[in-house]
Short mmCIF file of C-alpha atoms and ligand atoms in Angstrom, two decimals:
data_model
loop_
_atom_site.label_atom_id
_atom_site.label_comp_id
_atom_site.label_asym_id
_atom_site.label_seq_id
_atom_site.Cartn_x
_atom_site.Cartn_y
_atom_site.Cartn_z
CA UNK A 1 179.09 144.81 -47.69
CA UNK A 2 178.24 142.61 -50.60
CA UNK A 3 175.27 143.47 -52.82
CA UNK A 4 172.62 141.60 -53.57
CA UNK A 5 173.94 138.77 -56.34
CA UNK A 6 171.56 136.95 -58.95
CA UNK A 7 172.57 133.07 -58.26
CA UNK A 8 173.61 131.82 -61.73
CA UNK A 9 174.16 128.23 -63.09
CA UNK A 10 174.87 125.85 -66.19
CA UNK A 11 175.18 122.83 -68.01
CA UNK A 12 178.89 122.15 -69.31
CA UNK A 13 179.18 120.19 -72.03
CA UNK A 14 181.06 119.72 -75.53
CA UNK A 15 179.01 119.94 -77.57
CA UNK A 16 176.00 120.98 -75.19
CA UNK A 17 173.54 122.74 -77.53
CA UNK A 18 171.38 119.42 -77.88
CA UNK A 19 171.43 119.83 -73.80
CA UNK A 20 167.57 120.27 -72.59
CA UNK A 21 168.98 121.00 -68.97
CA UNK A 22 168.49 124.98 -69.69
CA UNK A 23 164.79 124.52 -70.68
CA UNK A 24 164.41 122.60 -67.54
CA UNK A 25 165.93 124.78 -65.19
CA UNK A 26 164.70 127.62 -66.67
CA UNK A 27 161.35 127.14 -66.70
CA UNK A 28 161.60 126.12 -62.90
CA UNK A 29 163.09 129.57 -62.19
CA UNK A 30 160.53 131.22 -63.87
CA UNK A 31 157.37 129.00 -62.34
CA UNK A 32 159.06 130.07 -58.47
CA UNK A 33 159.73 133.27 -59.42
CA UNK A 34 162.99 133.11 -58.37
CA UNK A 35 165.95 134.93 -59.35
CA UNK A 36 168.75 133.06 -61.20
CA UNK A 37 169.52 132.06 -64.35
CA UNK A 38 170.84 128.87 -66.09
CA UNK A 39 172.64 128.49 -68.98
CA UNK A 40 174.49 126.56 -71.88
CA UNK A 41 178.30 126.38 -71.35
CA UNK A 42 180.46 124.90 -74.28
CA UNK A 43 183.77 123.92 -72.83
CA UNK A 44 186.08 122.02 -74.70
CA UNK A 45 188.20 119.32 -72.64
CA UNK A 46 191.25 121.20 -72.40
CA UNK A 47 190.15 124.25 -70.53
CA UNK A 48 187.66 122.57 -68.44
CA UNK A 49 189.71 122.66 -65.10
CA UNK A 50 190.52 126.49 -65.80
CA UNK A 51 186.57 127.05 -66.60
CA UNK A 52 185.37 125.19 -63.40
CA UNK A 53 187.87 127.35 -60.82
CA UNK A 54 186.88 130.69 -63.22
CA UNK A 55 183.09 130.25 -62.71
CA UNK A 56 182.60 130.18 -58.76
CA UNK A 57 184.57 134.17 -59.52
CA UNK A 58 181.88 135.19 -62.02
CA UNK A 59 179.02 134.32 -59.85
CA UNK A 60 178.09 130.83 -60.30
CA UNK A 61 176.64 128.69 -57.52
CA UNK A 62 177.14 125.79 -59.57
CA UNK A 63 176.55 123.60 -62.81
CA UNK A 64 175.77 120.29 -64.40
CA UNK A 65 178.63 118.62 -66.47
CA UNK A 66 177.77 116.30 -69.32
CA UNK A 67 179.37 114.42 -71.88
CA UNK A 68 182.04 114.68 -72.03
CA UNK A 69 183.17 115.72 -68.82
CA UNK A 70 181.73 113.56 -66.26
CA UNK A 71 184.81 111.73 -65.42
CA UNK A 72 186.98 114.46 -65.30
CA UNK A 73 184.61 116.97 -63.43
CA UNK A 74 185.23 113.99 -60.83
CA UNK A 75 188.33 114.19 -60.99
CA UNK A 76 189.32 117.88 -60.02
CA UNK A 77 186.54 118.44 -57.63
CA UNK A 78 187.83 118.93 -54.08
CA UNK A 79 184.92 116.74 -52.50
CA UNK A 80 182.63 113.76 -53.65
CA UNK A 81 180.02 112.27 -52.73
CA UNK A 82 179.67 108.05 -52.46
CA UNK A 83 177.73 108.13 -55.20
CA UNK A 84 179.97 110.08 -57.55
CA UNK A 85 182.59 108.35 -56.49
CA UNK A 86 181.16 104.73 -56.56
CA UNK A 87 179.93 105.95 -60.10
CA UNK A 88 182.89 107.40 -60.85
CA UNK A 89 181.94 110.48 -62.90
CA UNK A 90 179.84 113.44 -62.06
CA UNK A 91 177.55 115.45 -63.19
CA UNK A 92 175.87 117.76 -60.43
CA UNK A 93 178.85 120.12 -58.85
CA UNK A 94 177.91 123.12 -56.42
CA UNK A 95 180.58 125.53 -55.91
CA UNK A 96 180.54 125.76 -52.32
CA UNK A 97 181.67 129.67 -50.08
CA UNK A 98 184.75 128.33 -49.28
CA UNK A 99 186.23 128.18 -52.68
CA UNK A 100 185.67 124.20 -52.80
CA UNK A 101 184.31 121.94 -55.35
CA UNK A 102 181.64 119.88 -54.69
CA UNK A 103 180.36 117.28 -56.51
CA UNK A 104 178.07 114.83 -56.47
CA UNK A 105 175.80 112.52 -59.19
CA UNK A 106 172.28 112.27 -59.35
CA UNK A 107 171.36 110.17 -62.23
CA UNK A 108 171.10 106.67 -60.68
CA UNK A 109 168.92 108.87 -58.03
CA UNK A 110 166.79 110.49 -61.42
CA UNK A 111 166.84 107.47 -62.80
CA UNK A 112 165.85 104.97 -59.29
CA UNK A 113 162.63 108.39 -58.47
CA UNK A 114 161.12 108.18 -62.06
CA UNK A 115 161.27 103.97 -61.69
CA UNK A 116 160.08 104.34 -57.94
CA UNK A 117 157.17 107.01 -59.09
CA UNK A 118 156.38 105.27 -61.97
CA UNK A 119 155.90 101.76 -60.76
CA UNK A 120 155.09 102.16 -57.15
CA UNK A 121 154.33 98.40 -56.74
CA UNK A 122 157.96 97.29 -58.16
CA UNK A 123 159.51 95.85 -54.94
CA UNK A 124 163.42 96.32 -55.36
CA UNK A 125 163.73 93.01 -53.32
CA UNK A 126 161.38 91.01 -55.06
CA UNK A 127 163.36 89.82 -57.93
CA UNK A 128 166.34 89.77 -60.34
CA UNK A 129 166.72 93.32 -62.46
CA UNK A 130 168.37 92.69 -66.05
CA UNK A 131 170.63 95.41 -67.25
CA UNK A 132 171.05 95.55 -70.48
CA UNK A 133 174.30 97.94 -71.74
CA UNK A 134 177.21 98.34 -69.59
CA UNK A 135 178.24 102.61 -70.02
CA UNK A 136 178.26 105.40 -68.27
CA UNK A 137 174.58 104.89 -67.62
CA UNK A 138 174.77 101.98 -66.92
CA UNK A 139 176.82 102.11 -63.93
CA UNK A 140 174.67 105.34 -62.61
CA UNK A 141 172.01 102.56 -62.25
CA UNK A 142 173.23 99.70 -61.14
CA UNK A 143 174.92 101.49 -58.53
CA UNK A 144 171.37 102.71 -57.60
CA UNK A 145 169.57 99.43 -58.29
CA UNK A 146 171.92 97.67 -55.32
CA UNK A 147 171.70 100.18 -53.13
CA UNK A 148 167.78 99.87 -53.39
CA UNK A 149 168.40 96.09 -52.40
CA UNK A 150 168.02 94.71 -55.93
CA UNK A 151 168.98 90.58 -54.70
CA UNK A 152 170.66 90.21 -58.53
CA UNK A 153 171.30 91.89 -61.85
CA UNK A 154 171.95 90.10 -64.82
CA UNK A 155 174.26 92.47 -66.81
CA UNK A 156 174.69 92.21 -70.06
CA UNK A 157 175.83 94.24 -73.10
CA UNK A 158 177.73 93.68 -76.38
CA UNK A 159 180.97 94.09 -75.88
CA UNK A 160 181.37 91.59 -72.75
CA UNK A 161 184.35 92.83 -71.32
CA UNK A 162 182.45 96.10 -70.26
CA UNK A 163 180.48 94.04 -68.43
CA UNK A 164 182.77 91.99 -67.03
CA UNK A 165 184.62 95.02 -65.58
CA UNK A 166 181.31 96.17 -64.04
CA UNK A 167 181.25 92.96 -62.48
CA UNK A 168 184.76 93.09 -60.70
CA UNK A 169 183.70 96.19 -59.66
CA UNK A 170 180.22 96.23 -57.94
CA UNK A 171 180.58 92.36 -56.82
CA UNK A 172 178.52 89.23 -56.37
CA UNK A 173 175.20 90.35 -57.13
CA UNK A 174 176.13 90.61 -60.98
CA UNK A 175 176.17 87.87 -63.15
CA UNK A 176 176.79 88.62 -66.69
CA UNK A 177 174.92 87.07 -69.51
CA UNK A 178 175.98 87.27 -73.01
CA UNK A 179 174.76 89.93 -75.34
CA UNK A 180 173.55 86.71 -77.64
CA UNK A 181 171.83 85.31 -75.10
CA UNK A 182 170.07 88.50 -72.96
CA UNK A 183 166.34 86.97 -74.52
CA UNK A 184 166.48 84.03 -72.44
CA UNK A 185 166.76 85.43 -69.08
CA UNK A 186 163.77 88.24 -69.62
CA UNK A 187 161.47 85.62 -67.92
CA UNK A 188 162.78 85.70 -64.77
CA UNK A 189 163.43 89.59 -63.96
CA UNK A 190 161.06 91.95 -61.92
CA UNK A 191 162.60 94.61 -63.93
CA UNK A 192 164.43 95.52 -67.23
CA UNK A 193 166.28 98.25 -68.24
CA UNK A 194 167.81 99.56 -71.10
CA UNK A 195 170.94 101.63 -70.38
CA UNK A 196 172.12 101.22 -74.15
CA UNK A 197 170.99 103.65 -76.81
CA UNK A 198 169.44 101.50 -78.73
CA UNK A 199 166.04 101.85 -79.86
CA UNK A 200 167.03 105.84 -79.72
CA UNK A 201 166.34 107.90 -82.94
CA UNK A 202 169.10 108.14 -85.40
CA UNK A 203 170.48 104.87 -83.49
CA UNK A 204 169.95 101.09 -84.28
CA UNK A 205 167.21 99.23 -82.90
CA UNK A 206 166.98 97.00 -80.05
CA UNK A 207 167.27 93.20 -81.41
CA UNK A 208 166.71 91.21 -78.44
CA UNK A 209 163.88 88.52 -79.05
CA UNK A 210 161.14 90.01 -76.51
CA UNK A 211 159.02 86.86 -76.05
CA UNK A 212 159.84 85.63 -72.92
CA UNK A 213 158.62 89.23 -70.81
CA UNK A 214 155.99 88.15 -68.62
CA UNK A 215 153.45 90.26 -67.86
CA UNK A 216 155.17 90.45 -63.95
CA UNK A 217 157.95 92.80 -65.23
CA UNK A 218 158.36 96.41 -65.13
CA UNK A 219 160.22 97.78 -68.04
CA UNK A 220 161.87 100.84 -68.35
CA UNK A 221 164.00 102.50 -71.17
CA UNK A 222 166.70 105.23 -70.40
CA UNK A 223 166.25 106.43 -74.29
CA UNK A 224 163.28 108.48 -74.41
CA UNK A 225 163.08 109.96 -78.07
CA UNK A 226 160.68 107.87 -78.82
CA UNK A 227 159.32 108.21 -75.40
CA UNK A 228 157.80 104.99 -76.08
CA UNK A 229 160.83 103.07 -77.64
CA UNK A 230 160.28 99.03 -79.48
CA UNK A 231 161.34 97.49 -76.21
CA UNK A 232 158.32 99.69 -74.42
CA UNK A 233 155.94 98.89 -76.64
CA UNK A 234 156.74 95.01 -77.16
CA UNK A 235 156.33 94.92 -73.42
CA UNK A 236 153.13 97.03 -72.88
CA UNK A 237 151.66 94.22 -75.17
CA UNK A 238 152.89 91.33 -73.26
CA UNK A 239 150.87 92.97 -70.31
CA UNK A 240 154.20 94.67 -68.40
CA UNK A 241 154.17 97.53 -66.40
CA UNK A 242 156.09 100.25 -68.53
CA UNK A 243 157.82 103.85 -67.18
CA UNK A 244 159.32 106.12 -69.97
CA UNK A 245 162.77 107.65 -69.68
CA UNK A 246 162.11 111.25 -69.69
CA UNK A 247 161.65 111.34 -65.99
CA UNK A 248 164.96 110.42 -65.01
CA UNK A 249 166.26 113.27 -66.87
CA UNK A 250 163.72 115.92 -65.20
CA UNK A 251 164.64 113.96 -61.62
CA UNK A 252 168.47 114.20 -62.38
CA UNK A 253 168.39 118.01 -62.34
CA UNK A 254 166.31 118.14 -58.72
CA UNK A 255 169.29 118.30 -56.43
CA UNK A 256 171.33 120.69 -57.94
CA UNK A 257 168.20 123.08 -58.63
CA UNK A 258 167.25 122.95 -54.86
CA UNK A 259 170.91 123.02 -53.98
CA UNK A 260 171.81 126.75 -56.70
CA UNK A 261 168.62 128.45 -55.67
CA UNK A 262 167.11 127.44 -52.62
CA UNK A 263 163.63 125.82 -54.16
CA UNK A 264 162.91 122.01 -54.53
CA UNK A 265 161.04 121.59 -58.20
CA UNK A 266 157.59 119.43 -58.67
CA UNK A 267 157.51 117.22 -61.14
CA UNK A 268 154.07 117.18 -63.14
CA UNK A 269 152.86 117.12 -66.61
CA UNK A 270 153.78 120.43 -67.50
CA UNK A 271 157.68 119.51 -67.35
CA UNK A 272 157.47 116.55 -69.01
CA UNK A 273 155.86 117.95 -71.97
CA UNK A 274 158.08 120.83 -72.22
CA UNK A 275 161.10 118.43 -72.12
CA UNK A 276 159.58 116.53 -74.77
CA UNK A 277 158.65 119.32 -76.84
P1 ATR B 1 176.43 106.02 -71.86
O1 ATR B 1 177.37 106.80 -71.01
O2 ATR B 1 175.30 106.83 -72.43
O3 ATR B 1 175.96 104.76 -71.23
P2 ATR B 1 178.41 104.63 -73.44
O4 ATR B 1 179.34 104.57 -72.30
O5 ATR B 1 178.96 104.94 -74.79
O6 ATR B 1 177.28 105.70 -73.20
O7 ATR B 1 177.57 103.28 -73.51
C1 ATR B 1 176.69 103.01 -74.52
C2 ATR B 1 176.05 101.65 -74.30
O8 ATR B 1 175.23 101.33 -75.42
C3 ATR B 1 177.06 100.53 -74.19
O9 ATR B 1 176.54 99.50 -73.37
C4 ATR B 1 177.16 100.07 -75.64
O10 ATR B 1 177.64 98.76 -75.82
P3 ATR B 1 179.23 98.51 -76.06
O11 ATR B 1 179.86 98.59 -74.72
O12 ATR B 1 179.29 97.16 -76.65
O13 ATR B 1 179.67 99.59 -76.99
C5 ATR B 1 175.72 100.15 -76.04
N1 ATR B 1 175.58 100.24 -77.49
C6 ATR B 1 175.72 101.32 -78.27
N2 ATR B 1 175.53 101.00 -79.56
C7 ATR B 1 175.25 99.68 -79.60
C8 ATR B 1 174.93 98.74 -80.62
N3 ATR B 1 174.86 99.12 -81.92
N4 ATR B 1 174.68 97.45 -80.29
C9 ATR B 1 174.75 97.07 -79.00
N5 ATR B 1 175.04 97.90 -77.97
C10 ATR B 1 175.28 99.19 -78.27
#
Protein backbone atom coordinates (compact mmCIF):
# COMPACT_ATOMS: atom_id res chain seq x y z
CA UNK A 1 0.00 0.00 0.00
CA UNK A 2 1.28 3.47 -0.63
CA UNK A 3 0.93 6.13 2.06
CA UNK A 4 -0.55 9.10 1.88
CA UNK A 5 2.05 11.56 -0.29
CA UNK A 6 2.10 15.52 -0.01
CA UNK A 7 1.87 16.52 -3.95
CA UNK A 8 4.94 18.76 -4.45
CA UNK A 9 5.90 21.16 -7.34
CA UNK A 10 8.36 23.93 -8.76
CA UNK A 11 9.55 26.47 -10.92
CA UNK A 12 12.95 25.50 -12.77
CA UNK A 13 14.90 28.06 -13.76
CA UNK A 14 18.65 29.41 -13.97
CA UNK A 15 18.74 31.77 -12.27
CA UNK A 16 15.08 31.47 -10.75
CA UNK A 17 15.29 33.44 -7.48
CA UNK A 18 13.69 36.64 -9.23
CA UNK A 19 10.83 33.84 -10.10
CA UNK A 20 7.37 35.08 -8.37
CA UNK A 21 5.80 31.62 -9.44
CA UNK A 22 6.42 30.27 -5.63
CA UNK A 23 4.55 33.27 -4.09
CA UNK A 24 1.82 32.52 -6.47
CA UNK A 25 1.40 29.03 -5.99
CA UNK A 26 1.94 29.20 -2.60
CA UNK A 27 -0.39 31.40 -1.51
CA UNK A 28 -3.07 29.40 -3.60
CA UNK A 29 -2.18 26.30 -1.55
CA UNK A 30 -2.54 27.97 1.49
CA UNK A 31 -6.05 29.99 0.55
CA UNK A 32 -7.56 26.02 -0.43
CA UNK A 33 -6.06 24.57 2.27
CA UNK A 34 -4.61 22.11 0.37
CA UNK A 35 -1.68 20.06 0.89
CA UNK A 36 1.37 20.58 -1.40
CA UNK A 37 4.05 22.63 -1.66
CA UNK A 38 5.86 24.63 -4.44
CA UNK A 39 9.13 25.60 -4.72
CA UNK A 40 12.28 27.35 -6.33
CA UNK A 41 14.48 24.91 -8.33
CA UNK A 42 17.91 26.28 -9.69
CA UNK A 43 19.03 23.97 -12.40
CA UNK A 44 21.74 24.80 -14.49
CA UNK A 45 21.41 23.68 -18.32
CA UNK A 46 23.53 20.79 -18.16
CA UNK A 47 21.77 18.67 -15.63
CA UNK A 48 18.37 19.66 -16.56
CA UNK A 49 17.38 16.33 -18.38
CA UNK A 50 18.86 14.31 -15.28
CA UNK A 51 16.79 16.81 -12.82
CA UNK A 52 13.46 16.45 -14.80
CA UNK A 53 13.55 12.26 -14.84
CA UNK A 54 14.97 12.60 -10.87
CA UNK A 55 11.96 14.70 -9.71
CA UNK A 56 8.77 12.54 -10.70
CA UNK A 57 11.11 9.80 -7.97
CA UNK A 58 11.18 12.40 -5.19
CA UNK A 59 7.56 13.14 -5.28
CA UNK A 60 6.87 15.78 -7.70
CA UNK A 61 3.64 15.99 -9.67
CA UNK A 62 5.14 18.49 -11.75
CA UNK A 63 6.83 22.01 -12.40
CA UNK A 64 7.07 25.17 -14.39
CA UNK A 65 10.34 25.69 -16.47
CA UNK A 66 11.55 29.19 -17.22
CA UNK A 67 14.28 30.85 -18.77
CA UNK A 68 16.25 29.28 -19.70
CA UNK A 69 14.83 26.06 -20.26
CA UNK A 70 11.75 26.41 -22.19
CA UNK A 71 13.06 25.05 -25.35
CA UNK A 72 14.76 22.31 -24.05
CA UNK A 73 12.06 21.19 -21.42
CA UNK A 74 10.28 20.76 -24.97
CA UNK A 75 12.54 18.96 -26.13
CA UNK A 76 12.93 15.85 -23.73
CA UNK A 77 9.36 15.66 -22.73
CA UNK A 78 7.74 12.44 -23.92
CA UNK A 79 4.37 14.26 -24.94
CA UNK A 80 3.30 17.86 -26.11
CA UNK A 81 0.69 19.57 -26.48
CA UNK A 82 -0.21 21.80 -29.99
CA UNK A 83 0.45 24.60 -28.25
CA UNK A 84 3.89 23.77 -26.90
CA UNK A 85 4.73 22.48 -29.85
CA UNK A 86 3.40 25.24 -32.25
CA UNK A 87 5.24 27.54 -29.64
CA UNK A 88 7.97 25.54 -29.51
CA UNK A 89 9.14 25.78 -25.87
CA UNK A 90 7.42 24.93 -22.69
CA UNK A 91 6.89 25.92 -19.63
CA UNK A 92 4.00 23.95 -17.74
CA UNK A 93 5.16 20.01 -17.53
CA UNK A 94 3.09 17.46 -15.28
CA UNK A 95 4.82 14.34 -14.58
CA UNK A 96 2.23 11.99 -15.41
CA UNK A 97 1.82 7.89 -13.26
CA UNK A 98 3.21 6.30 -16.00
CA UNK A 99 6.66 7.67 -15.79
CA UNK A 100 5.92 10.14 -18.87
CA UNK A 101 6.58 13.70 -19.43
CA UNK A 102 4.05 15.90 -20.19
CA UNK A 103 4.19 19.14 -21.29
CA UNK A 104 2.33 21.71 -22.36
CA UNK A 105 2.48 25.94 -22.51
CA UNK A 106 0.17 28.20 -21.11
CA UNK A 107 1.38 31.63 -21.64
CA UNK A 108 -0.30 32.63 -24.94
CA UNK A 109 -3.46 31.09 -22.88
CA UNK A 110 -2.30 33.60 -19.58
CA UNK A 111 -1.60 36.01 -21.74
CA UNK A 112 -5.08 35.68 -24.45
CA UNK A 113 -7.50 35.25 -20.37
CA UNK A 114 -5.97 38.49 -18.82
CA UNK A 115 -6.60 40.35 -22.56
CA UNK A 116 -10.08 38.50 -22.82
CA UNK A 117 -10.94 39.51 -18.93
CA UNK A 118 -9.60 42.69 -19.21
CA UNK A 119 -11.18 44.03 -22.32
CA UNK A 120 -14.30 42.02 -22.68
CA UNK A 121 -15.52 44.16 -25.64
CA UNK A 122 -12.14 43.53 -27.78
CA UNK A 123 -13.56 41.36 -30.63
CA UNK A 124 -10.53 39.12 -31.85
CA UNK A 125 -12.15 39.38 -35.39
CA UNK A 126 -12.73 42.87 -35.53
CA UNK A 127 -9.43 44.15 -36.57
CA UNK A 128 -5.66 43.97 -37.23
CA UNK A 129 -3.48 43.23 -33.77
CA UNK A 130 0.17 44.86 -33.99
CA UNK A 131 2.88 42.90 -32.34
CA UNK A 132 5.51 44.61 -31.46
CA UNK A 133 8.90 42.28 -30.52
CA UNK A 134 9.39 39.03 -32.10
CA UNK A 135 10.87 36.49 -28.82
CA UNK A 136 9.93 33.92 -26.97
CA UNK A 137 6.89 35.91 -25.96
CA UNK A 138 6.19 36.87 -28.72
CA UNK A 139 5.46 33.74 -30.39
CA UNK A 140 3.39 32.48 -27.08
CA UNK A 141 1.00 35.24 -28.36
CA UNK A 142 0.72 35.32 -31.66
CA UNK A 143 0.19 31.77 -31.65
CA UNK A 144 -2.77 32.60 -29.31
CA UNK A 145 -3.87 35.79 -31.09
CA UNK A 146 -4.60 33.48 -34.49
CA UNK A 147 -6.05 30.92 -32.91
CA UNK A 148 -8.57 33.51 -31.35
CA UNK A 149 -9.28 34.50 -35.12
CA UNK A 150 -7.15 37.66 -35.09
CA UNK A 151 -7.83 38.48 -39.37
CA UNK A 152 -3.96 40.11 -39.31
CA UNK A 153 -0.94 40.95 -37.20
CA UNK A 154 1.44 43.37 -38.14
CA UNK A 155 4.72 42.06 -36.57
CA UNK A 156 7.33 43.98 -36.03
CA UNK A 157 10.52 44.18 -33.93
CA UNK A 158 14.12 45.43 -34.28
CA UNK A 159 16.03 43.03 -35.53
CA UNK A 160 13.77 42.13 -38.74
CA UNK A 161 14.91 38.86 -39.42
CA UNK A 162 13.20 37.59 -36.13
CA UNK A 163 10.32 38.65 -37.53
CA UNK A 164 10.65 37.52 -40.69
CA UNK A 165 11.20 33.96 -39.37
CA UNK A 166 7.95 34.31 -37.38
CA UNK A 167 6.43 35.03 -40.53
CA UNK A 168 7.57 31.82 -42.50
CA UNK A 169 6.43 30.17 -39.71
CA UNK A 170 2.82 31.08 -38.64
CA UNK A 171 1.83 32.18 -42.40
CA UNK A 172 -0.25 34.72 -44.27
CA UNK A 173 -1.85 36.53 -41.61
CA UNK A 174 1.60 38.27 -40.68
CA UNK A 175 2.88 41.04 -42.38
CA UNK A 176 5.94 42.51 -40.99
CA UNK A 177 6.52 46.18 -40.65
CA UNK A 178 9.80 47.66 -39.92
CA UNK A 179 10.93 48.45 -36.44
CA UNK A 180 11.40 52.27 -37.96
CA UNK A 181 8.25 52.39 -39.13
CA UNK A 182 5.85 50.40 -36.27
CA UNK A 183 4.25 54.34 -35.46
CA UNK A 184 2.53 54.48 -38.61
CA UNK A 185 0.45 51.48 -38.53
CA UNK A 186 -0.90 52.09 -34.67
CA UNK A 187 -3.99 53.71 -36.37
CA UNK A 188 -5.35 50.93 -37.80
CA UNK A 189 -5.07 48.02 -35.03
CA UNK A 190 -7.89 46.88 -32.58
CA UNK A 191 -5.10 45.87 -30.43
CA UNK A 192 -1.38 46.41 -29.50
CA UNK A 193 0.92 44.55 -27.72
CA UNK A 194 4.17 44.79 -26.44
CA UNK A 195 6.03 41.45 -26.29
CA UNK A 196 9.50 43.35 -26.07
CA UNK A 197 10.92 44.41 -22.73
CA UNK A 198 11.01 47.62 -23.29
CA UNK A 199 9.53 50.13 -21.16
CA UNK A 200 10.55 47.38 -18.26
CA UNK A 201 12.62 48.73 -15.27
CA UNK A 202 16.31 48.56 -15.56
CA UNK A 203 15.51 48.26 -19.51
CA UNK A 204 15.31 51.04 -22.25
CA UNK A 205 12.23 52.72 -23.01
CA UNK A 206 9.78 52.23 -25.63
CA UNK A 207 10.53 54.89 -28.57
CA UNK A 208 7.80 54.38 -30.88
CA UNK A 209 6.00 57.80 -31.72
CA UNK A 210 2.45 57.01 -29.99
CA UNK A 211 0.34 59.58 -31.84
CA UNK A 212 -1.50 57.79 -34.17
CA UNK A 213 -3.46 55.29 -31.19
CA UNK A 214 -6.96 56.00 -31.58
CA UNK A 215 -9.01 55.89 -28.89
CA UNK A 216 -10.63 52.34 -30.64
CA UNK A 217 -7.55 50.32 -29.50
CA UNK A 218 -6.94 48.13 -26.67
CA UNK A 219 -3.42 48.18 -25.48
CA UNK A 220 -1.73 45.82 -23.53
CA UNK A 221 1.94 45.50 -22.25
CA UNK A 222 3.54 42.04 -21.35
CA UNK A 223 6.16 44.12 -19.01
CA UNK A 224 4.44 44.84 -15.92
CA UNK A 225 7.11 46.49 -13.50
CA UNK A 226 5.77 49.43 -13.99
CA UNK A 227 2.42 47.89 -14.09
CA UNK A 228 1.51 50.87 -15.95
CA UNK A 229 4.50 51.11 -18.46
CA UNK A 230 5.01 54.68 -21.10
CA UNK A 231 3.20 52.81 -23.83
CA UNK A 232 0.09 52.29 -21.15
CA UNK A 233 -0.03 55.48 -20.12
CA UNK A 234 0.47 57.36 -23.61
CA UNK A 235 -2.51 55.29 -24.59
CA UNK A 236 -4.87 55.71 -21.55
CA UNK A 237 -4.53 59.45 -22.60
CA UNK A 238 -5.39 59.05 -26.16
CA UNK A 239 -8.71 57.51 -24.73
CA UNK A 240 -7.62 53.50 -25.34
CA UNK A 241 -8.78 50.77 -23.48
CA UNK A 242 -5.63 49.59 -21.40
CA UNK A 243 -5.02 45.86 -19.52
CA UNK A 244 -1.73 45.57 -17.45
CA UNK A 245 0.59 42.60 -17.78
CA UNK A 246 0.55 41.11 -14.43
CA UNK A 247 -2.43 39.00 -15.23
CA UNK A 248 -0.97 36.95 -17.77
CA UNK A 249 1.57 35.89 -15.38
CA UNK A 250 -1.08 34.92 -12.50
CA UNK A 251 -3.25 33.16 -15.62
CA UNK A 252 -0.05 31.30 -16.90
CA UNK A 253 0.29 29.34 -13.64
CA UNK A 254 -3.73 28.20 -13.67
CA UNK A 255 -3.32 24.96 -15.53
CA UNK A 256 -0.58 23.49 -13.97
CA UNK A 257 -1.96 24.48 -10.36
CA UNK A 258 -5.35 22.73 -11.15
CA UNK A 259 -3.47 20.02 -12.97
CA UNK A 260 -0.48 19.27 -9.41
CA UNK A 261 -3.21 19.58 -6.86
CA UNK A 262 -6.55 19.06 -7.93
CA UNK A 263 -8.00 22.89 -7.31
CA UNK A 264 -8.65 25.52 -10.11
CA UNK A 265 -7.34 29.13 -8.57
CA UNK A 266 -9.60 32.54 -8.72
CA UNK A 267 -8.11 35.29 -9.83
CA UNK A 268 -9.02 38.55 -7.75
CA UNK A 269 -7.37 41.47 -6.25
CA UNK A 270 -5.72 39.77 -3.60
CA UNK A 271 -3.27 37.90 -6.15
CA UNK A 272 -2.54 40.60 -8.08
CA UNK A 273 -1.35 42.66 -5.31
CA UNK A 274 0.66 40.04 -3.79
CA UNK A 275 2.39 39.48 -7.19
CA UNK A 276 3.05 43.02 -7.34
CA UNK A 277 4.21 43.40 -3.96
P1 LIG B 1 11.34 36.92 -24.58
O1 LIG B 1 11.45 35.43 -24.59
O2 LIG B 1 11.06 37.50 -23.23
O3 LIG B 1 10.42 37.45 -25.62
P2 LIG B 1 13.68 37.48 -26.18
O4 LIG B 1 13.49 36.27 -26.97
O5 LIG B 1 15.06 37.86 -25.77
O6 LIG B 1 12.84 37.43 -24.84
O7 LIG B 1 13.00 38.72 -26.93
C1 LIG B 1 13.10 40.01 -26.47
C2 LIG B 1 12.35 40.94 -27.40
O8 LIG B 1 12.56 42.29 -26.98
C3 LIG B 1 12.84 40.87 -28.83
O9 LIG B 1 11.78 41.19 -29.71
C4 LIG B 1 13.90 41.97 -28.84
O10 LIG B 1 14.22 42.48 -30.11
P3 LIG B 1 15.45 41.85 -30.95
O11 LIG B 1 14.93 40.59 -31.56
O12 LIG B 1 15.76 42.89 -31.95
O13 LIG B 1 16.54 41.62 -29.96
C5 LIG B 1 13.21 43.00 -28.01
N1 LIG B 1 14.17 43.96 -27.45
C6 LIG B 1 14.95 43.80 -26.38
N2 LIG B 1 15.71 44.89 -26.18
C7 LIG B 1 15.40 45.76 -27.16
C8 LIG B 1 15.82 47.08 -27.52
N3 LIG B 1 16.75 47.74 -26.78
N4 LIG B 1 15.27 47.69 -28.60
C9 LIG B 1 14.34 47.04 -29.33
N5 LIG B 1 13.90 45.79 -29.05
C10 LIG B 1 14.41 45.16 -27.98
Amino acid sequence: MSAHKIPLAGVIGYPVAHSKSPRMHGHWLKKYGLEGHYVPLEVKPENLETVLRTLPKAGFVGANVTVPHKEAALEIADVTTDRATLIGAANTLIFREDGKIHADNTDGYGFFENLRRGAPDWDPASGPAVVLGAGGASRAIITSLLSAGVPEILLTNRTRIRADALKQEFGARITVIDWVQAGNVLEDAALVVNTTSLGMVGSPELRLPLDGLSAKTVVTDIVYTPLKTRLLQVAEEAGCHVVDGIGMLIYQGIPGFERWFGQRPEVDEEIRRIMLA
